Short mmCIF file of C-alpha atoms in Angstrom, two decimals:
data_model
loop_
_atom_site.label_atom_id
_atom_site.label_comp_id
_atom_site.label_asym_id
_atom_site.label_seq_id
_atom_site.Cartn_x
_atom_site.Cartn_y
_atom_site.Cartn_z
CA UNK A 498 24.53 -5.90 -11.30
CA UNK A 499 22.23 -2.94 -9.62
CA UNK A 500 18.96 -1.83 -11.11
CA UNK A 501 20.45 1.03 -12.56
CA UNK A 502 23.12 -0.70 -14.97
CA UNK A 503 20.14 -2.61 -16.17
CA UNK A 504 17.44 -0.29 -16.36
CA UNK A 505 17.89 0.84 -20.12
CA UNK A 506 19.14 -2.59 -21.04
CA UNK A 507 15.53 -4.39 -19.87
CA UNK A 508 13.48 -1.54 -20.32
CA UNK A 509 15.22 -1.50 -24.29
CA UNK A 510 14.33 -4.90 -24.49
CA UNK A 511 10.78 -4.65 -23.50
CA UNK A 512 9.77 -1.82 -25.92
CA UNK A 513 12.37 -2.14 -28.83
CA UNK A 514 12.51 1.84 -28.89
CA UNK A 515 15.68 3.92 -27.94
CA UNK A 516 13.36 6.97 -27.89
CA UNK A 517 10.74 5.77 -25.55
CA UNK A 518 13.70 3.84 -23.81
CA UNK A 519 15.13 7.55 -22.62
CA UNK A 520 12.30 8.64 -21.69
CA UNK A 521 11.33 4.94 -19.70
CA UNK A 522 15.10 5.12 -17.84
CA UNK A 523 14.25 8.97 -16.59
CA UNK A 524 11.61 8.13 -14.97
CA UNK A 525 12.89 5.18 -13.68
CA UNK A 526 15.36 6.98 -11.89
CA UNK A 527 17.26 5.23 -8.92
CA UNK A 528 18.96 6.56 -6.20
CA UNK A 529 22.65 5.91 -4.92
CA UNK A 530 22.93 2.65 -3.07
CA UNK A 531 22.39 2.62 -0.12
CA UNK A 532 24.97 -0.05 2.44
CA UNK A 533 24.07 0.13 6.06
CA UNK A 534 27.61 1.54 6.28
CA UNK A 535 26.82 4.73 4.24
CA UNK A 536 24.45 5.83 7.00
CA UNK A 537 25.40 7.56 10.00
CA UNK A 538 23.03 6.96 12.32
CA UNK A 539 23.24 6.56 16.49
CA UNK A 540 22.50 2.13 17.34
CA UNK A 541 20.31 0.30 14.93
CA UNK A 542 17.97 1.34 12.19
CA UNK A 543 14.64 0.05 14.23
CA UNK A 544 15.73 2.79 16.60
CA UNK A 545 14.86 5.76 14.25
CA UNK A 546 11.23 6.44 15.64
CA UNK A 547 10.26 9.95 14.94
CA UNK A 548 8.56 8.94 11.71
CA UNK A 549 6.23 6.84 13.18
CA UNK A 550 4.74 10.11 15.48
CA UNK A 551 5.71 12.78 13.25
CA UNK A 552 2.12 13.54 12.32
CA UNK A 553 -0.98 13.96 14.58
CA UNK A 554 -3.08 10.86 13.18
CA UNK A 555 0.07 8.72 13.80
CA UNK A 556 0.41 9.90 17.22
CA UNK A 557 -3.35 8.82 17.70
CA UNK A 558 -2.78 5.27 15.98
CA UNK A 559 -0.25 4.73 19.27
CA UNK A 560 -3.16 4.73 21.84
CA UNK A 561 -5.18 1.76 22.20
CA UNK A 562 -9.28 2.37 21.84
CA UNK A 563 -12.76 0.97 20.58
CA UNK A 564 -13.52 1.53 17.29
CA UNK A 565 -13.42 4.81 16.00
CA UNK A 566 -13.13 7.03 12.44
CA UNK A 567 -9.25 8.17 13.56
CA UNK A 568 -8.41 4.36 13.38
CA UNK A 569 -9.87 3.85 9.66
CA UNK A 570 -7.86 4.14 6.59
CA UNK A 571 -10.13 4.21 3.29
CA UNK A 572 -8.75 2.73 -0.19
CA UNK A 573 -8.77 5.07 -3.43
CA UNK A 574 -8.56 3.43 -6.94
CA UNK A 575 -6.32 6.57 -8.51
CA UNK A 576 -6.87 6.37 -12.25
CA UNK A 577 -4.26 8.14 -15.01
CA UNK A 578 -7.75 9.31 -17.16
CA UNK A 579 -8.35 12.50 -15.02
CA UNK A 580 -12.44 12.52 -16.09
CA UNK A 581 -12.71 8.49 -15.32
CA UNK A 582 -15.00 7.43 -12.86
CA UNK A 583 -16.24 3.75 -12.98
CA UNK A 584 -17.95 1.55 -10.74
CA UNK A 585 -16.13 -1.38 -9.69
CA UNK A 586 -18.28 -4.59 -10.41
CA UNK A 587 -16.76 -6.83 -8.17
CA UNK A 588 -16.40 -5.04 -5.27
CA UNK A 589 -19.45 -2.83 -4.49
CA UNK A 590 -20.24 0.73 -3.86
CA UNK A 591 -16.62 1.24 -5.03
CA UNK A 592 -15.36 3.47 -8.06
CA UNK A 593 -11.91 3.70 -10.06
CA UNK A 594 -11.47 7.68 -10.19
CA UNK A 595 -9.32 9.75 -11.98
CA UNK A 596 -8.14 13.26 -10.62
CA UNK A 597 -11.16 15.51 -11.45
CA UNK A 598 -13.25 13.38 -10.16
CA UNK A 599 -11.36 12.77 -6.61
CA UNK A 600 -12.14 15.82 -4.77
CA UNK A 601 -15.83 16.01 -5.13
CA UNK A 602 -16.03 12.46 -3.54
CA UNK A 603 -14.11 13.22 -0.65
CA UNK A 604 -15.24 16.60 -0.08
CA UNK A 605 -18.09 14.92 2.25
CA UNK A 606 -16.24 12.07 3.46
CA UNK A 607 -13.48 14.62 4.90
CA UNK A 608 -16.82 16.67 6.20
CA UNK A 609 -17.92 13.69 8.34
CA UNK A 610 -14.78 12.75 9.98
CA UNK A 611 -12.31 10.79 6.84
CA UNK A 612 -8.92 10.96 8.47
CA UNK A 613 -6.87 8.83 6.30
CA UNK A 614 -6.83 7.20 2.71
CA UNK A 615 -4.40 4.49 1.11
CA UNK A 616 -3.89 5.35 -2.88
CA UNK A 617 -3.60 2.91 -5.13
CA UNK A 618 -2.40 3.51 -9.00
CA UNK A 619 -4.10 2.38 -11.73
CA UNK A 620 -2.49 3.38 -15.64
CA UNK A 621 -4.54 2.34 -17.98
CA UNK A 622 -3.09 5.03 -21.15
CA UNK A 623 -1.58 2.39 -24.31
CA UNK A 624 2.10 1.48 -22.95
CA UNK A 625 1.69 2.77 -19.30
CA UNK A 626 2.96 -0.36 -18.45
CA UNK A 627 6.39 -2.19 -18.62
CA UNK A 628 8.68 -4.73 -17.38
CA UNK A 629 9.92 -2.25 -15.19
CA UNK A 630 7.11 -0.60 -13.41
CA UNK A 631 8.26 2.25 -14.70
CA UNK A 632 4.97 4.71 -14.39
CA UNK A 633 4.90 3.99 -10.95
CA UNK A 634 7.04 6.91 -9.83
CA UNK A 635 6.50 9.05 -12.70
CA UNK A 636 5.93 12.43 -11.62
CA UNK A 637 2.77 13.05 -13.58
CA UNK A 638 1.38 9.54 -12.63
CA UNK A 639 -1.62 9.16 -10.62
CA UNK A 640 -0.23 8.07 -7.10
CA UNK A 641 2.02 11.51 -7.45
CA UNK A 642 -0.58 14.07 -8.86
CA UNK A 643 -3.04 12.65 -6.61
CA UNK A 644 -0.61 13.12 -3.23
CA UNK A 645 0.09 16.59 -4.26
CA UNK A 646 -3.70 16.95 -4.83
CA UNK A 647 -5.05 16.27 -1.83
CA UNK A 648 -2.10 17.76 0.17
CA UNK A 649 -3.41 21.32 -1.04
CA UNK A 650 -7.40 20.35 -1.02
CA UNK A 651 -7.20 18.59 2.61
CA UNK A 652 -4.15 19.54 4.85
CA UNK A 653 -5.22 17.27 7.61
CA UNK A 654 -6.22 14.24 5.64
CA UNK A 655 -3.46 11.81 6.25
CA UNK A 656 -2.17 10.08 2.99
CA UNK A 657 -0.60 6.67 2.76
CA UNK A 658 0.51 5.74 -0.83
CA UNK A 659 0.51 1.97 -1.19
CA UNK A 660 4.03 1.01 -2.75
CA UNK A 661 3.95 -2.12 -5.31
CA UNK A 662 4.84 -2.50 -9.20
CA UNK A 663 2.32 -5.02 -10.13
CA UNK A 664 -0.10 -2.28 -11.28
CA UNK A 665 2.37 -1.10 -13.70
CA UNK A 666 4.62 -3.91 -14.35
CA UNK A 667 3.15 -5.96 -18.19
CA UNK A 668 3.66 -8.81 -16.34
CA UNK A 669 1.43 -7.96 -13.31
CA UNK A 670 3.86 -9.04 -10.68
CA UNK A 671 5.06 -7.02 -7.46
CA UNK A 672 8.86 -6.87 -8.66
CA UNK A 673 11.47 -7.25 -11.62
CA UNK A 674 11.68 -10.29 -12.84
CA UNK A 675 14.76 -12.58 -14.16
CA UNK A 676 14.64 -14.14 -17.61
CA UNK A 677 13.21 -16.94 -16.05
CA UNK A 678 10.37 -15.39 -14.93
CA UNK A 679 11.66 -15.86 -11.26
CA UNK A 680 11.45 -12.32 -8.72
CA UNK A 681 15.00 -11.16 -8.72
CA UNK A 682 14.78 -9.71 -4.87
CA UNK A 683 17.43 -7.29 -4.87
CA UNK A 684 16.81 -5.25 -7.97
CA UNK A 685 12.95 -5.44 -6.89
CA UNK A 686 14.02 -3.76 -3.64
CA UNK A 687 15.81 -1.53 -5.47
CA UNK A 688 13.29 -0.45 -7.62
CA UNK A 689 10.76 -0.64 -4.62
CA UNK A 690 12.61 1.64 -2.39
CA UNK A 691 13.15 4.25 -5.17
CA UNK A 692 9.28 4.24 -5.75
CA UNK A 693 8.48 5.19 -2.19
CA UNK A 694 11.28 7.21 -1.83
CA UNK A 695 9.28 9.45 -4.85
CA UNK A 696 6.09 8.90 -2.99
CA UNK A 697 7.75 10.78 0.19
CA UNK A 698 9.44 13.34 -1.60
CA UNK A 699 5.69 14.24 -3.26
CA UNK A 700 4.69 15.00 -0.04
CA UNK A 701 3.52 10.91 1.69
CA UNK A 702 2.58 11.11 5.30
CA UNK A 703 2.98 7.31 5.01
CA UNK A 704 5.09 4.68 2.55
CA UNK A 705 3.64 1.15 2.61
CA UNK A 706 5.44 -1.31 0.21
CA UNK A 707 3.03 -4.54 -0.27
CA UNK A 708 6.09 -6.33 -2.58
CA UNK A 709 6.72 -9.04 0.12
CA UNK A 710 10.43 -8.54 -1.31
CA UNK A 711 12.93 -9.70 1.59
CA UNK A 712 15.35 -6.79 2.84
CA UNK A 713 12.34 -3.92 1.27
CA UNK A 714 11.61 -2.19 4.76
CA UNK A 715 15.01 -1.83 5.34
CA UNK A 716 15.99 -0.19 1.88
CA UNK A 717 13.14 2.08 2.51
CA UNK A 718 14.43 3.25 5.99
CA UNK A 719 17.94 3.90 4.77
CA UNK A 720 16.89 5.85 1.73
CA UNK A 721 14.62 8.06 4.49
CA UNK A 722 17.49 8.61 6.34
CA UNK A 723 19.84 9.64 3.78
CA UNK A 724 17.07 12.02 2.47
CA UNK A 725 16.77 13.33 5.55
CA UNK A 726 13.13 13.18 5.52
CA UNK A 727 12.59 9.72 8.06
CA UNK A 728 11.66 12.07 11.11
CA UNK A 729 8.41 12.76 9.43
CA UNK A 730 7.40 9.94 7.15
CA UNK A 731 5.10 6.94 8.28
CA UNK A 732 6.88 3.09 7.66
CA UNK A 733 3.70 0.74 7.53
CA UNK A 734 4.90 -2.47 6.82
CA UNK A 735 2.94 -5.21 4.78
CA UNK A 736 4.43 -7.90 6.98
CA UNK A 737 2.04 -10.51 6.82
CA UNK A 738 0.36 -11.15 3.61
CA UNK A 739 -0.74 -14.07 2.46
CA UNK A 740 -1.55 -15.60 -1.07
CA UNK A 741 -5.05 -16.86 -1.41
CA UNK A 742 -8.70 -16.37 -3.31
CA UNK A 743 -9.45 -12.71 -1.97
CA UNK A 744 -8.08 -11.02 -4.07
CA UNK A 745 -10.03 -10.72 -6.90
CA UNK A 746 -11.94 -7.80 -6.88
CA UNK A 747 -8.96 -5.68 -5.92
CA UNK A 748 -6.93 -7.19 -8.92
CA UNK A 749 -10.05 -5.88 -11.33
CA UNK A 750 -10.08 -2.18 -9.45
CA UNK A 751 -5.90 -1.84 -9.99
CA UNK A 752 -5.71 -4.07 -12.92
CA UNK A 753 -2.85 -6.14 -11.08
CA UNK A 754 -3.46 -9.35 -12.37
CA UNK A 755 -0.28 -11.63 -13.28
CA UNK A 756 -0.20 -12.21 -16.31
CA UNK A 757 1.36 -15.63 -15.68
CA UNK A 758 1.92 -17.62 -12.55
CA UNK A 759 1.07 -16.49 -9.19
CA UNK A 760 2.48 -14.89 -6.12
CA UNK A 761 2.57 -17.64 -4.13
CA UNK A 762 6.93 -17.62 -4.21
CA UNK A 763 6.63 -14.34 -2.66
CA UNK A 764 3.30 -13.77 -0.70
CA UNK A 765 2.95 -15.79 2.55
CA UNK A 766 1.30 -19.51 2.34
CA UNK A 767 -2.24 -19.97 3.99
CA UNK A 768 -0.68 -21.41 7.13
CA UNK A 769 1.90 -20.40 7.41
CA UNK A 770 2.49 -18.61 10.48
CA UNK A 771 5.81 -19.45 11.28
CA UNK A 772 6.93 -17.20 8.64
CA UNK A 773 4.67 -14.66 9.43
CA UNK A 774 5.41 -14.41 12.92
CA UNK A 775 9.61 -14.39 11.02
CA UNK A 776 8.75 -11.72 8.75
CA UNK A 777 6.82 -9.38 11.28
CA UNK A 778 10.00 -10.05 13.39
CA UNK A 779 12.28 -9.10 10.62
CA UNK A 780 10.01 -5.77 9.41
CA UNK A 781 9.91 -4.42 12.89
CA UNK A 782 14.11 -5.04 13.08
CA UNK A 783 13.84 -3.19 9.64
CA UNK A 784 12.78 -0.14 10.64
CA UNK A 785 8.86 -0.46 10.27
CA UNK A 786 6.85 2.16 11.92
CA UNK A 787 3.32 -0.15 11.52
CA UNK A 788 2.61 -3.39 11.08
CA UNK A 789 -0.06 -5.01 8.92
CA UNK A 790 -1.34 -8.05 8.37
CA UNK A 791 -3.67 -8.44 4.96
CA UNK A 792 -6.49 -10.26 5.01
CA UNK A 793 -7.75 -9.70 8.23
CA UNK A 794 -10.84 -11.78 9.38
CA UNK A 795 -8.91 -15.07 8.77
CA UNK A 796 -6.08 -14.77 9.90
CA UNK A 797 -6.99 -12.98 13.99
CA UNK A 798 -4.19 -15.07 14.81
CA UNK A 799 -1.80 -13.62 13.55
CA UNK A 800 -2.90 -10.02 13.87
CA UNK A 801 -2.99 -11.40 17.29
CA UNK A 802 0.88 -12.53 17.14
CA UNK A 803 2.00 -9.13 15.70
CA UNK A 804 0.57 -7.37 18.79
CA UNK A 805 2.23 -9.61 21.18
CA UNK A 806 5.96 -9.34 19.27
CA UNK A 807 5.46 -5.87 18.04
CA UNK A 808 3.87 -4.68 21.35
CA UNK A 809 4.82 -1.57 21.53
CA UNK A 810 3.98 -0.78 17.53
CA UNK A 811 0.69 -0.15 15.97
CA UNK A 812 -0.64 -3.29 14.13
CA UNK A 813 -3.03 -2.46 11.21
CA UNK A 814 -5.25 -5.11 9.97
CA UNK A 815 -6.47 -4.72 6.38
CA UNK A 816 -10.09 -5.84 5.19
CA UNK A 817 -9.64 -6.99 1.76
CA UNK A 818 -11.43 -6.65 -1.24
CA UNK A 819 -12.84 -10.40 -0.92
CA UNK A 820 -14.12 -9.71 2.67
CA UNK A 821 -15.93 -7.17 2.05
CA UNK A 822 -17.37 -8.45 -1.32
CA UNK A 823 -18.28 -11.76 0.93
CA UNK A 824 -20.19 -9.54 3.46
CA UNK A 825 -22.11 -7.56 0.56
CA UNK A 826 -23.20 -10.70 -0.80
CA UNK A 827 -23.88 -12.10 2.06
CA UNK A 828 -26.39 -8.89 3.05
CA UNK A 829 -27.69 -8.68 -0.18
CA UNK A 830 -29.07 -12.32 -0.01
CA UNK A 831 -31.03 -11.39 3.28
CA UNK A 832 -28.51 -13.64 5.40
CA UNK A 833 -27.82 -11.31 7.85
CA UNK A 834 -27.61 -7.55 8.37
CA UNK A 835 -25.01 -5.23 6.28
CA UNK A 836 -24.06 -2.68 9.21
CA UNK A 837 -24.28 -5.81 11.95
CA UNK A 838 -21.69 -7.63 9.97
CA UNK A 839 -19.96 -4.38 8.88
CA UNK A 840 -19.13 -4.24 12.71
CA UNK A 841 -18.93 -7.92 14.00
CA UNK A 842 -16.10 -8.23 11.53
CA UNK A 843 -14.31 -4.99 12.07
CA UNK A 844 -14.78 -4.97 16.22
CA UNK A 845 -13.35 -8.95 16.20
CA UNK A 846 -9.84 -7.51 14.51
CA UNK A 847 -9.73 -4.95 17.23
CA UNK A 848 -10.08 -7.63 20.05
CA UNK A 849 -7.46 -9.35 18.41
CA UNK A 850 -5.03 -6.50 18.74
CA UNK A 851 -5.29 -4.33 15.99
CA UNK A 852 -5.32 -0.65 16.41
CA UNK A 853 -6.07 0.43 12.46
CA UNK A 854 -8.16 -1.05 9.98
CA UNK A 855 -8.31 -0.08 6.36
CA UNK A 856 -11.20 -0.91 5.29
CA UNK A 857 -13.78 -0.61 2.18
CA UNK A 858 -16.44 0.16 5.00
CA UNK A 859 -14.84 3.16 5.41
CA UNK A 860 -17.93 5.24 3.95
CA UNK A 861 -20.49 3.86 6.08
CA UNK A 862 -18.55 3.87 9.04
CA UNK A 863 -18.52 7.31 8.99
CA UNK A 864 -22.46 7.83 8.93
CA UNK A 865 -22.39 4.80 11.37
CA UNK A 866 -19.83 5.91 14.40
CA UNK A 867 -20.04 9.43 16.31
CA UNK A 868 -16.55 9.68 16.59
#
């Protein structure tokens, strides 16, 4: 069965009302299928490339340089209350903002050189969330409003819109789920694809689905194509992303928690970089624009190994929540200094091949560099 023939079934089943049922399956809308064969494009899928340069920034991100502000993509914690903004405990210096309160903080981070942010959802209204993920293309959602936002304040900032369900899903996990509680991969993909297919149509420079569903980067590309819209919008590819503990503080900023289990059957294993080296292999064959690999610090090998078999692609290496928690704490105790660190950590990704960092660090980067 497809996603949409079960849509109002699960979504029914979930909330036990037909009213808020129509209203869940509308905004869960999902597009046509989409078979390889009901695409007519010239030679295979990875060779549709105009996406990946369509905007200036992305053109930049296909140079190789030292560390500068072009290369730095900052995170935004996108709340659904408009007047919200909340310091985030766990991970310092960091706020959860809703809409009125986004364009006074970036007003002087734009000023001083912010080229790029990643968005990041977080509904916290009664019954934002579902089995479904529904809220996570609604039009009036935060990732949505927030794209169309900044489009009109900033017309050069370039916006990626991080594409997952597990901030809106009840059961806090990156995909639809069988009655088993098991990830059923093709209606997540589905489901996935239709999400950053609304993310693109709201006006995306960049999609990048962090599911670690098989077959997603390929969905996505097709449903570009079809749209007509893949000449100008950014593929970044969570390729490699592994489980593990650093999580944390971004699962209290986006609320993203499972609420059962782990993501261990779907992330990549500590280790494991056979499969990561398999899955970067398979993303690039995909279609992918950009390649990341999330965390970064640890794991220079393998940012390392997605330079040498996506050599001709950007590689982005993202500095997660726990890093940069890890290096606050570390400061803050007098072990060593905040910007040195801030730097040592940042500057060793680069060496080991990666050409854009998003990064937490993002702020004082941009008092810190002069370019």
């Amino acid at each position: 069965m497809s996603f949409s023939s079960l849509v109002s079934d699960m979504t029914f089943r979930d909330r036990g009302d037909r009213e808020e049922t129509r209203s869940q399956v509308s905004r869960a809308r999902s597009y046509q299928s989409t078979a390889a064969t009901s695409v007519s494009i010239s030679g295979d899928i990875s060779s549709q490339l105009h996406g990946g340069y369509s905007h200036p920034l992305a053109r930049a991100w296909q140079a190789e340089r030292q560390l500068t502000k072009s290369m730095l993509i900052y995170p935004l914690f996108i709340s659904d209350q408009p007047d919200e903004d909340i310091p985030i405990p766990s991970l310092p210096n960091q706020h959860r903002r809703g809409l009125n309160r986004l364009l006074p903080f970036l007003r002087p981070l734009v000023a001083k050189g912010l080229k790029s942010v990643i968005l990041f959802g977080v509904p916290i209204a009664p019954g934002a969330k579902d089995i479904l993920g529904t809220a996570a293309d609604d039009p009036t959602g935060p990732v949505i409003s927030a794209i169309k936002l900044l489009r009109r304040a900033f017309p050069s900032l370039f916006i990626v819109a991080d594409v997952c369900l597990c901030e809106y899903t009840s059961h806090g996990h990156c995909g639809i789920l069988r009655d088993d509680g098991s990830l059923n991969n093709a209606l997540s993909v589905d489901r996935i694809s239709d999400v950053a297919m609304a993310y693109a149509d709201a006006g995306a420079h960049c999609v990048a689905p962090s599911d670690m569903n098989d077959g997603r980067i390929r969905a996505i590309k097709l449903k570009l194509i079809e749209s007509g819209i893949a000449h100008q919008v950014v593929l970044m590819s969570y390729a490699a992303k592994f489980s593990g503990c650093l999580y944390g503080p971004f699962r209290d900023a986006a609320g993203s928690s499972p609420s059962f289990g782990d993501r261990r059957c779907y992330q990549l294993p500590p280790g494991g970089r056979g499969l990561a080296r398999r899955a970067i292999v398979r993303d690039i064959n995909e279609g992918a624009d950009i390649i990341m690999v999330k965390p970064a610090s640890q794991y220079l090998d393998i940012i390392s190994d997605a330079k040498e078999l996506g050599k001709d692609l950007p590689v982005a290496a993202y500095q997660v929540s726990g890093e940069f928690a890890m290096i606050h704490a570390g400061a803050k105790a007098g072990v060593f200094d905040l910007k040195a660190m801030a730097f040592e950590a940042t500057e060793g990704i680069l060496r080991a091949g990666a050409t854009i960092v998003v990064s937490y660090f993002t702020p004082e980067f941009l008092d810190w560099l002069s370019n």
